[in-house]
Amino acid sequence: MARHRNVRGYNYDEDFDDDDLYGQSVDDDYCISPGTAAQFIYSKRGKPSAFAEPLEEEYGEEQPDTSVPTLGVADQGKSKDPQSVKSESEIVPKVTKMTVSGKKQTMGFEVPSAVSEENGQSANTPRKGLATEDAVAAPVVQQVTNKSTHPPQNNHTTDDSSNSLPAVRSIGKSKHKIDVRAELEKRQGGKQLLNLVVIGHVDAGKSTLMGHLLYLLGNVNKRTMHKYEQDSKKAGKASFAYAWVLDETGEERQRGVTMDVGMTKFETKTKIITLMDAPGHKDFIPNMITGAAQADVAVLVVDASRGEFEAGFEAGGQTREHGLLVRSLGVTQLAVAVNKMDQVSWEHERFKEITSKLGHFLKQAGFKETDVAYIPTSGLGGENLITKSQLSELTQWYKGPCLTEQIDSFKSPQRSVEKPFRLCASDVFKDQGAGFCVTGKIEAGYVQTGDKLLAMPPNESCTVKGITLHDEPVDWAAAGDQVSLTLTGMDIIKINVGCVFCGTKEPIRACTRFRARVLIFNFEIPITQGFPVLLHYQTISEPATITKLVSVLHKSSGEVVKKKPKCLTKGQNALIELQTHRPIAIELYKDFKELGRFMLRYSGSTIAAGVVTEIKE
Ligand code: GDP
């Protein structure tokens, strides 16, 4: 079936036609010890450490080096029993909802049915010639012109205190001074921000679970929910009514899978949560990376039904791949919703079986046992989502928190508010009025209306005319916020997804060549010089070539074990040089954790995680 969907410049036409390219999962029999993995994955909670040190000390502890057991092939078939949906709440607060493409909606109104097409338009400035993963599998493009773009100055240092901006500064024309930290406190009413991504195998029940959770929290009004129920019944998909709260495009509904990363805001007792519902289908892993790259914590949803958990967990399933990806992208805290427990009569034995298998794997992937919580749930029945379930079958053996209590207990990462401003564009689109809009998460620093910013590449300046946060216009926004900026003084044509917007004084550098320390995942093909990869970095996936294998490093000490190796194999820790086809704006990992790490994919599989150690001229 030929479909066109241009998500952040990623053309999925061919992806739909050739599923085989996505047939591999990261890991069928993951073989890297957590101690090793820990050096390549990092925590969003801590501060950047010097590269020579392990990237994340908290995982440096000794942990058993065992491989994940491979399970037998289970029935992949899915039964989608239509079940009736009960409505509960009358409360109708306003919930802001923003897709990555910047299309904003307020729930309670009708959801447009053609968002997928709009997305295509909204990304009307795609990175031209952006490769799909198919292209990467094509013959190697060896020689690439080096087009480094240098900013006028780049004087930020690795020292937090020395590169920090004053918390109080005067802004643009208004000369109004703000104390960002104090303002942040005020704005959040003492609540902390947390970006949460929901991951898991397709059909595990992610959308239903989160849709129902939002409904129970009073974030979807009864009338809207009723409409979803009616419409889903009419479409013969009654069991998907809650999922429709999140799966908002007509195409997603028809296909029954979440494709783009939608964003919704909700609140718990002590947190303001930006929820990103990541796509579960393997076609959409690159989208999922984008969502996870912006997340602080994750909810992994697994289907407890017999055969279904197994299908999601083994080769070809997304449970393990997603788990590994989010960990590699910096997520350290995880809530596992062992979902559809109603399908297994809330059996404690089944719960234990699943948590033991998952626990073993997650430990290997680099999650600390104390940072992973397992919660038995029923997304469809709404059990154990926002209040502790009173079902006797469950209360007999489960005394732990419900899902929102668990989310509430997550620690919020430290926000780099005092660092120079950085925002990586996840979408660029033309809005009404002057200028254009750029959406993305502020990775560091803060921005105010009237500020002058630099976009890298192309190293051009612009002015912030407006800032939108959760559908509301605001004067300023700070690290951790998912915002939409209205910019003037620059031609939209020059801006692509992946451009980093920064302050004019301490800009980010753009380059095509850099050195990185990588951890090779479980990948059977030896990686040689000239190996073509897709570099997943922040919101972009850019074709790149491994131009040099500099050295193999010792797994724990980081010392050079072998210089100029002929090839790299699975589980190895190495220093390599990468060359991208077009300039990208990156940072050293030691300076800006979030902007100094990336994933490498090859022919549909994630083959390595890496951190930038040196930017080449
Ligand atoms: P996603 O692909 O992970 O987002 O999964 P969906 O939310 O679209 O759900 C897939 C199917 O599983 C739908 O038919 C849901 O109604 C069903 N489902 C989701 N959660 C539950 C649950 O807790 N119990 C049961 N029995 N079915 C569920």
XYZ file of C-alpha atoms and ligand atoms in Angstrom:
645
model
C 0.000 0.000 0.000
C 1.479 3.303 -0.996
C 1.161 5.876 1.708
C 2.914 9.089 2.101
C 3.887 10.352 5.457
C 6.696 12.737 5.981
C 7.491 12.697 9.650
C 10.260 15.128 10.535
C 11.634 14.827 7.067
C 11.555 11.072 7.171
C 9.848 9.623 4.157
C 8.058 6.470 5.085
C 6.760 5.562 1.647
C 9.277 2.861 1.166
C 9.188 1.719 4.734
C 5.633 0.638 4.333
C 6.417 -1.237 1.182
C 9.366 -3.147 2.483
C 8.890 -4.365 5.959
C 11.796 -6.778 5.758
C 14.315 -4.039 6.239
C 12.926 -3.581 9.703
C 12.891 -7.231 10.432
C 15.760 -7.227 12.877
C 15.594 -6.208 16.438
C 18.500 -4.747 18.339
C 18.973 -7.786 20.269
C 18.019 -11.370 20.177
C 20.550 -12.498 22.662
C 22.044 -9.428 24.177
C 25.527 -10.073 25.323
C 26.874 -6.937 26.886
C 27.339 -6.798 30.589
C 25.698 -3.928 32.398
C 29.030 -2.792 33.663
C 30.158 -2.360 30.089
C 26.957 -0.834 28.855
C 27.013 1.610 31.702
C 30.011 3.378 30.289
C 28.138 4.285 27.172
C 24.814 5.092 28.532
C 24.303 8.018 30.697
C 21.963 9.381 33.204
C 19.856 12.470 32.696
C 19.903 12.986 36.408
C 23.560 13.601 36.987
C 25.942 16.192 35.708
C 28.247 15.496 32.795
C 31.421 13.877 33.846
C 34.808 14.126 32.255
C 35.038 11.680 29.422
C 37.943 9.756 30.835
C 35.782 8.732 33.737
C 33.016 6.183 33.402
C 30.048 7.984 31.924
C 27.821 6.888 34.691
C 29.281 5.920 37.972
C 26.019 4.745 39.398
C 26.183 1.743 37.112
C 29.769 1.006 37.740
C 28.909 -1.520 40.388
C 29.646 -5.095 39.746
C 26.730 -6.870 38.145
C 26.523 -10.367 36.751
C 27.433 -10.706 33.127
C 24.723 -12.986 31.928
C 22.912 -13.023 28.672
C 19.206 -12.639 28.285
C 17.476 -15.967 27.811
C 15.964 -16.389 24.400
C 12.424 -17.545 24.541
C 10.630 -19.901 22.225
C 8.615 -18.493 19.369
C 5.170 -17.622 20.563
C 2.002 -16.943 18.739
C 2.209 -13.518 17.206
C -1.482 -13.324 16.410
C -3.469 -10.672 18.139
C -7.055 -10.809 19.173
C -8.712 -7.501 19.614
C -11.882 -8.296 21.421
C -14.167 -5.365 21.258
C -15.066 -4.517 24.787
C -17.362 -1.899 26.019
C -15.874 1.129 27.650
C -17.205 2.659 30.784
C -17.219 6.381 31.240
C -16.626 7.845 34.644
C -15.699 11.429 35.036
C -17.659 14.577 34.413
C -14.800 16.908 35.096
C -13.762 18.918 32.064
C -10.487 20.690 32.565
C -8.578 21.971 29.618
C -5.788 19.731 28.479
C -3.248 20.923 26.104
C -2.049 18.559 23.509
C 0.735 19.190 21.085
C 2.026 16.885 18.444
C 5.700 16.964 17.683
C 4.857 18.663 14.455
C 3.572 21.536 16.472
C -0.075 21.080 15.657
C -1.761 21.970 18.844
C -5.182 20.990 20.014
C -7.274 21.476 23.036
C -9.075 18.389 24.086
C -12.754 18.713 24.343
C -12.949 19.793 20.758
C -13.161 17.581 17.779
C -9.894 16.058 16.755
C -9.016 16.842 13.179
C -8.878 13.751 11.079
C -6.225 14.777 8.634
C -3.347 15.570 10.924
C -1.111 13.135 9.155
C -1.409 15.129 5.986
C -0.875 18.331 7.848
C 2.218 16.855 9.329
C 3.454 16.278 5.850
C 2.940 19.915 5.149
C 4.183 21.128 8.415
C 7.457 19.443 7.785
C 7.607 21.358 4.588
C 11.244 22.062 5.048
C 12.601 18.567 5.281
C 16.322 17.985 5.271
C 16.562 17.556 1.600
C 17.668 14.157 0.546
C 17.319 12.754 4.007
C 18.021 9.100 3.789
C 15.708 6.360 4.863
C 17.322 3.363 6.482
C 17.126 1.596 3.137
C 19.525 4.098 1.724
C 22.030 3.328 4.394
C 22.048 -0.267 3.418
C 23.034 0.849 -0.065
C 26.679 0.913 -1.180
C 29.052 2.983 0.877
C 29.509 6.613 0.075
C 33.091 7.011 1.084
C 34.321 10.444 0.344
C 32.312 13.282 1.657
C 33.221 16.898 1.443
C 33.985 18.369 4.773
C 31.751 21.350 5.253
C 32.318 22.392 8.787
C 30.456 25.460 9.789
C 32.112 27.465 12.465
C 30.270 29.826 14.640
C 31.783 33.216 15.249
C 32.959 32.095 18.653
C 32.650 29.108 20.823
C 33.879 29.855 24.223
C 31.837 27.697 26.494
C 33.862 25.628 28.845
C 33.322 22.329 30.512
C 33.038 23.916 33.884
C 29.452 24.430 34.908
C 30.132 27.419 37.027
C 32.344 29.222 34.577
C 29.998 28.889 31.638
C 26.889 29.666 33.530
C 24.762 32.607 32.603
C 23.623 34.901 35.337
C 20.256 33.775 36.623
C 19.084 37.355 36.375
C 19.581 39.203 33.147
C 17.931 41.979 31.252
C 16.087 41.108 28.122
C 15.571 42.575 24.707
C 13.588 45.719 24.340
C 11.565 45.408 27.506
C 14.631 45.556 29.782
C 12.599 43.383 32.072
C 14.709 41.284 34.381
C 13.771 37.802 35.315
C 15.141 35.334 37.770
C 14.561 32.157 35.838
C 14.872 29.789 38.759
C 12.402 31.776 40.855
C 10.041 32.180 37.908
C 10.231 28.456 37.218
C 9.313 27.719 40.825
C 6.369 30.082 40.574
C 5.176 28.776 37.247
C 5.230 25.183 38.323
C 3.582 25.904 41.652
C 6.389 24.025 43.325
C 5.870 21.079 40.996
C 8.728 19.558 39.065
C 8.750 18.916 35.340
C 9.105 15.407 34.034
C 9.136 14.273 30.420
C 7.774 10.779 30.167
C 7.823 8.446 27.207
C 5.582 5.404 26.929
C 7.252 2.505 25.203
C 6.524 -1.119 24.431
C 5.572 -3.634 21.811
C 2.776 -2.827 19.392
C -0.633 -3.673 20.866
C 0.738 -3.968 24.402
C -1.934 -1.426 25.257
C 0.135 1.771 25.532
C -2.416 4.128 24.032
C -5.349 2.533 25.821
C -3.531 2.685 29.144
C -2.493 6.308 28.812
C -5.791 7.358 27.231
C -7.677 5.802 30.117
C -5.302 7.329 32.635
C -5.890 10.792 31.152
C -9.612 10.198 31.196
C -9.580 9.107 34.833
C -7.483 12.147 35.729
C -10.274 14.219 34.273
C -8.242 15.356 31.320
C -10.714 14.225 28.682
C -14.280 15.332 28.992
C -17.114 12.864 29.070
C -18.653 14.153 25.859
C -15.413 13.704 23.942
C -14.930 10.255 25.391
C -18.474 9.378 24.406
C -17.741 10.520 20.894
C -14.602 8.368 20.775
C -16.678 5.422 21.968
C -19.344 5.988 19.333
C -16.864 6.570 16.537
C -14.707 3.609 17.459
C -17.784 1.380 17.619
C -18.868 2.604 14.214
C -15.415 1.853 12.871
C -15.635 -1.667 14.345
C -12.834 -0.883 16.800
C -14.728 -0.373 20.029
C -11.827 -1.600 22.152
C -9.703 1.250 20.864
C -11.832 4.082 22.247
C -9.313 5.082 24.931
C -6.438 4.697 22.515
C -8.130 7.312 20.350
C -7.490 9.890 23.014
C -3.848 9.686 21.963
C -3.840 8.165 18.481
C -5.210 11.185 16.865
C -4.571 10.849 13.171
C -7.022 9.174 10.898
C -4.254 7.005 9.563
C -3.210 5.834 12.994
C -6.779 4.915 13.784
C -7.231 3.028 10.570
C -4.050 1.135 11.076
C -4.532 0.830 14.803
C -0.943 1.787 15.591
C 0.628 4.946 16.908
C 3.022 6.433 14.403
C 4.051 9.877 15.450
C 5.029 10.942 18.907
C 2.143 12.861 20.414
C 2.573 15.012 23.482
C 0.100 15.595 26.249
C 0.423 17.276 29.593
C -0.974 16.040 32.870
C -0.256 16.560 36.535
C 0.362 14.290 39.476
C 0.705 15.291 43.111
C 4.214 16.687 42.812
C 4.960 16.656 39.074
C 3.919 18.200 35.799
C 4.242 15.436 33.246
C 4.715 15.874 29.531
C 3.637 12.570 28.130
C 5.073 11.244 24.919
C 3.306 8.213 23.556
C 5.920 6.567 21.413
C 5.099 4.431 18.436
C 5.341 0.717 19.068
C 5.494 -0.651 15.585
C 8.924 -1.531 14.348
C 8.460 0.688 11.300
C 8.453 3.614 13.626
C 11.522 3.021 15.747
C 13.214 6.152 14.380
C 10.225 8.190 15.599
C 10.447 6.472 18.903
C 14.074 7.473 19.241
C 13.020 11.074 18.795
C 10.478 10.745 21.582
C 12.791 8.882 23.888
C 15.611 11.337 23.263
C 13.461 13.971 24.911
C 12.311 11.832 27.820
C 13.525 11.787 31.405
C 11.679 8.663 32.487
C 9.762 5.883 30.765
C 6.752 3.674 31.230
C 7.310 0.329 29.550
C 4.033 -1.380 28.794
C 4.034 -5.159 28.381
C 1.084 -7.373 27.559
C 0.651 -9.984 30.297
C -1.532 -12.251 28.124
C -0.092 -15.672 27.501
C 1.976 -15.724 24.358
C 1.733 -11.962 23.933
C 4.354 -11.023 26.491
C 6.627 -13.621 24.943
C 5.974 -12.333 21.418
C 6.890 -8.817 22.453
C 9.949 -9.911 24.353
C 11.681 -12.131 21.876
C 13.304 -11.578 18.479
C 11.312 -9.166 16.370
C 9.440 -7.816 19.401
C 9.983 -4.269 20.525
C 10.079 -4.739 24.286
C 13.808 -5.333 24.483
C 14.737 -2.954 21.708
C 12.766 -0.140 23.329
C 14.222 -0.912 26.729
C 17.743 -0.763 25.387
C 17.084 2.345 23.383
C 15.665 4.391 26.196
C 18.476 3.360 28.482
C 21.038 4.275 25.861
C 19.311 7.589 25.401
C 19.705 8.439 29.052
C 16.550 7.221 30.743
C 17.387 5.629 34.083
C 14.007 5.365 35.821
C 11.419 2.993 34.515
C 7.897 1.966 35.480
C 6.880 -1.313 33.894
C 3.115 -1.578 33.487
C 2.404 -5.285 33.364
C -0.784 -4.654 31.440
C -3.860 -6.675 30.451
C -3.636 -8.481 33.781
C -7.401 -8.991 33.427
C -6.574 -11.431 30.635
C -4.684 -13.655 33.065
C -7.130 -13.297 35.974
C -4.653 -11.104 37.881
C -2.520 -14.167 38.572
C 0.432 -13.509 40.821
C 2.389 -16.348 39.211
C 2.122 -14.794 35.758
C 3.165 -11.416 37.133
C 6.203 -12.978 38.800
C 7.145 -14.846 35.642
C 7.075 -11.654 33.588
C 8.866 -9.469 36.112
C 11.607 -12.009 36.597
C 12.285 -12.284 32.852
C 12.139 -8.542 32.388
C 14.163 -7.818 35.494
C 16.984 -9.947 34.253
C 17.033 -8.190 30.928
C 16.622 -4.662 32.273
C 19.515 -5.153 34.651
C 21.655 -6.130 31.711
C 20.477 -3.135 29.760
C 21.859 -0.939 32.541
C 18.825 -0.204 34.698
C 19.389 -0.297 38.439
C 16.983 -2.661 40.137
C 15.927 0.063 42.531
C 15.018 2.354 39.639
C 12.588 -0.092 38.048
C 9.082 -0.639 39.443
C 6.554 -3.182 38.192
C 2.878 -2.318 38.380
C 0.101 -4.754 37.468
C -2.504 -2.877 35.411
C -5.473 -3.130 33.124
C -5.501 -0.208 30.757
C -8.886 -1.191 29.419
C -10.485 -1.694 32.826
C -8.669 1.307 34.298
C -7.344 -0.774 37.191
C -4.377 0.426 39.204
C -3.885 3.505 37.040
C -4.653 6.543 39.183
C -5.820 4.827 42.376
C -4.792 1.559 43.971
C -6.981 -1.200 42.605
C -9.441 -2.690 45.061
C -9.823 -5.937 43.131
C -9.445 -8.728 45.652
C -7.570 -10.893 43.109
C -4.907 -8.184 43.098
C -4.936 -6.856 46.647
C -4.191 -10.393 47.859
C -0.676 -10.108 46.593
C 0.001 -6.545 45.427
C 0.446 -3.737 47.923
C 2.594 -1.436 45.809
C 1.775 1.904 44.202
C -0.593 2.476 41.304
C 0.855 3.836 38.060
C 0.460 7.574 38.749
C 1.853 7.148 42.268
C 4.889 5.497 40.749
C 5.277 8.230 38.136
C 4.948 10.810 40.875
C 7.756 9.203 42.836
C 10.258 9.471 39.961
C 13.057 11.913 40.538
C 13.128 14.876 38.182
C 16.454 15.454 36.476
C 18.475 18.526 37.147
C 17.668 21.101 34.494
C 20.568 22.912 32.920
C 18.900 26.290 33.261
C 22.147 28.182 33.790
C 23.887 26.791 30.735
C 23.882 28.511 27.339
C 20.587 28.156 25.495
C 20.122 25.073 23.292
C 17.035 23.841 21.481
C 17.087 21.174 18.815
C 14.294 21.624 16.268
C 11.982 18.654 16.122
C 9.739 20.382 13.634
C 9.697 23.505 11.537
C 6.518 24.909 10.077
C 4.892 28.017 8.795
C 2.162 29.423 10.971
C -0.142 32.345 10.402
C 1.474 35.722 10.666
C 5.065 36.752 10.309
C 7.982 34.395 10.657
C 7.767 30.674 11.223
C 7.587 28.205 14.070
C 10.105 25.781 15.443
C 9.214 23.180 18.046
C 11.535 21.264 20.318
C 12.680 20.678 23.846
C 14.927 23.253 25.454
C 17.941 21.165 26.389
C 19.777 23.906 28.231
C 19.442 27.523 29.273
C 16.381 29.656 28.781
C 14.836 31.924 26.211
C 12.754 35.070 26.337
C 10.731 36.869 23.710
C 12.950 39.403 22.046
C 16.058 37.230 22.335
C 18.382 36.917 19.372
C 19.188 33.329 18.519
C 21.550 31.595 16.163
C 20.528 28.518 14.188
C 23.285 25.958 13.582
C 23.600 24.961 10.829
C 23.222 27.276 8.837
C 24.775 29.731 11.310
C 22.154 32.418 10.804
C 20.491 34.602 13.351
C 16.860 35.300 14.086
C 14.680 36.906 16.738
C 12.224 35.193 19.046
C 8.872 36.811 18.447
C 6.790 34.442 20.473
C 7.048 31.409 22.733
C 4.282 28.849 23.190
C 4.371 26.377 26.028
C 1.603 23.798 26.255
C -0.553 25.811 23.920
C -0.217 29.006 25.966
C 1.804 32.039 24.905
C 4.543 32.775 27.436
C 7.340 35.355 27.769
C 10.055 32.912 28.619
C 10.772 29.204 28.799
C 13.624 27.203 30.270
C 15.490 23.914 30.065
C 13.161 20.932 30.088
C 10.275 22.774 28.430
C 8.784 21.525 25.194
C 8.121 24.733 23.322
C 7.165 26.237 20.040
C 9.136 29.355 19.110
C 7.913 31.877 16.570
C 10.973 33.274 14.838
C 11.485 36.225 12.548
C 14.390 37.629 10.568
C 15.284 34.311 8.988
C 14.118 32.391 5.946
C 12.286 29.177 6.837
C 13.912 27.514 3.822
C 17.228 27.542 5.642
C 15.934 25.729 8.691
C 15.681 21.986 8.937
C 14.649 19.540 11.563
C 17.781 18.931 13.612
C 19.005 22.535 13.524
C 20.092 23.607 16.969
C 19.017 27.059 18.122
C 21.408 28.641 20.563
C 22.354 31.943 22.108
C 24.526 34.181 19.932
C 27.288 34.451 22.537
C 28.089 30.812 23.157
C 26.911 28.995 20.065
C 27.034 25.320 19.342
C 29.424 24.156 16.622
C 28.329 22.467 13.421
C 30.590 19.912 11.817
C 30.637 16.895 9.571
C 33.475 15.070 11.305
C 33.795 14.036 14.902
C 35.297 11.398 17.139
C 33.213 9.306 19.441
C 33.424 6.523 21.919
C 30.933 3.823 21.010
C 29.570 0.626 22.382
C 28.729 -1.915 19.718
C 25.458 -3.708 20.403
C 24.706 -7.275 19.507
C 25.371 -6.943 15.793
C 26.640 -9.831 13.708
C 28.292 -7.932 10.845
C 31.857 -6.787 11.636
C 32.100 -3.022 11.389
C 34.905 -1.948 9.117
C 36.251 1.373 7.934
C 33.789 2.962 5.513
C 30.784 1.328 7.155
C 27.597 3.284 6.329
C 25.242 4.069 9.187
C 22.301 6.251 10.047
C 23.219 8.587 12.829
C 20.299 9.182 15.186
C 21.035 12.316 17.031
C 18.456 14.368 18.867
C 15.669 14.803 16.344
C 17.514 13.814 13.192
C 18.599 10.709 11.421
C 21.481 11.558 9.165
C 23.466 9.286 6.837
C 27.031 8.961 8.027
C 30.102 6.876 7.446
C 32.474 5.376 9.972
C 35.618 6.790 8.456
C 38.172 5.608 11.013
C 38.474 2.860 13.556
C 40.849 4.625 15.896
C 41.169 2.099 18.710
C 39.510 -0.603 20.726
C 39.171 0.449 24.341
C 39.202 -1.542 27.517
C 35.650 -2.033 28.705
C 36.077 -0.684 32.165
C 39.298 1.329 32.258
C 38.845 2.933 28.854
C 42.529 2.321 28.067
C 43.528 1.630 24.486
C 43.642 -2.128 23.971
C 44.339 -2.087 20.258
C 45.188 0.718 17.849
C 43.710 0.882 14.337
C 41.659 -2.312 14.511
C 40.585 -3.840 11.214
C 37.049 -4.268 12.411
C 34.793 -3.895 15.410
C 32.559 -6.631 16.679
C 29.667 -6.923 19.107
C 30.209 -5.923 22.666
C 33.324 -3.904 21.841
C 34.073 -0.525 23.171
C 35.865 1.657 20.657
C 36.967 5.075 19.573
C 35.832 5.843 16.040
C 35.614 8.755 13.664
C 32.363 9.546 11.941
C 31.597 11.703 8.973
C 28.096 12.913 8.243
C 26.941 13.843 4.780
C 25.789 17.240 5.895
C 26.864 19.371 8.826
C 25.177 18.707 12.140
C 25.305 20.745 15.308
C 26.689 18.721 18.176
C 28.439 19.163 21.494
C 31.018 17.213 23.395
C 29.401 14.819 25.809
C 31.381 16.251 28.678
C 29.942 19.724 28.010
C 26.306 18.949 27.236
C 25.279 15.384 27.890
C 22.038 15.672 25.965
C 23.710 17.055 22.868
C 26.722 14.812 22.953
C 25.228 11.363 22.542
C 23.768 9.464 19.625
C 22.716 6.078 18.311
C 23.875 4.355 15.152
C 21.478 2.285 13.113
C 22.082 0.047 10.155
C 19.428 -1.555 8.033
C 16.707 -1.283 10.625
C 18.782 -2.302 13.648
C 20.333 -0.169 16.319
C 23.965 -1.220 16.245
C 25.684 1.159 18.649
C 25.323 3.927 21.183
C 27.986 6.588 21.371
C 29.184 9.792 22.955
C 31.029 12.604 21.200
C 34.598 13.066 22.417
C 36.127 15.406 19.846
C 34.691 17.680 17.207
C 36.953 17.828 14.149
C 37.586 21.017 12.296
P -0.659 0.021 21.613
O -0.364 -0.420 20.212
O 0.377 -0.490 22.556
O -0.904 1.484 21.777
O -2.009 -0.770 22.051
P -3.501 -0.244 22.070
O -3.710 0.688 23.194
O -3.862 0.224 20.707
O -4.271 -1.586 22.447
C -4.262 -2.735 21.639
C -5.465 -3.605 21.974
O -5.346 -4.117 23.290
C -6.798 -2.852 21.935
O -7.763 -3.707 21.381
C -7.095 -2.601 23.390
O -8.459 -2.495 23.666
C -6.515 -3.835 24.033
N -6.146 -3.582 25.432
C -5.385 -2.568 25.903
N -5.247 -2.657 27.230
C -5.930 -3.742 27.626
C -6.163 -4.372 28.900
O -5.690 -3.923 29.953
N -6.912 -5.499 28.894
C -7.448 -6.023 27.759
N -8.174 -7.131 27.867
N -7.252 -5.469 26.557
C -6.510 -4.352 26.468
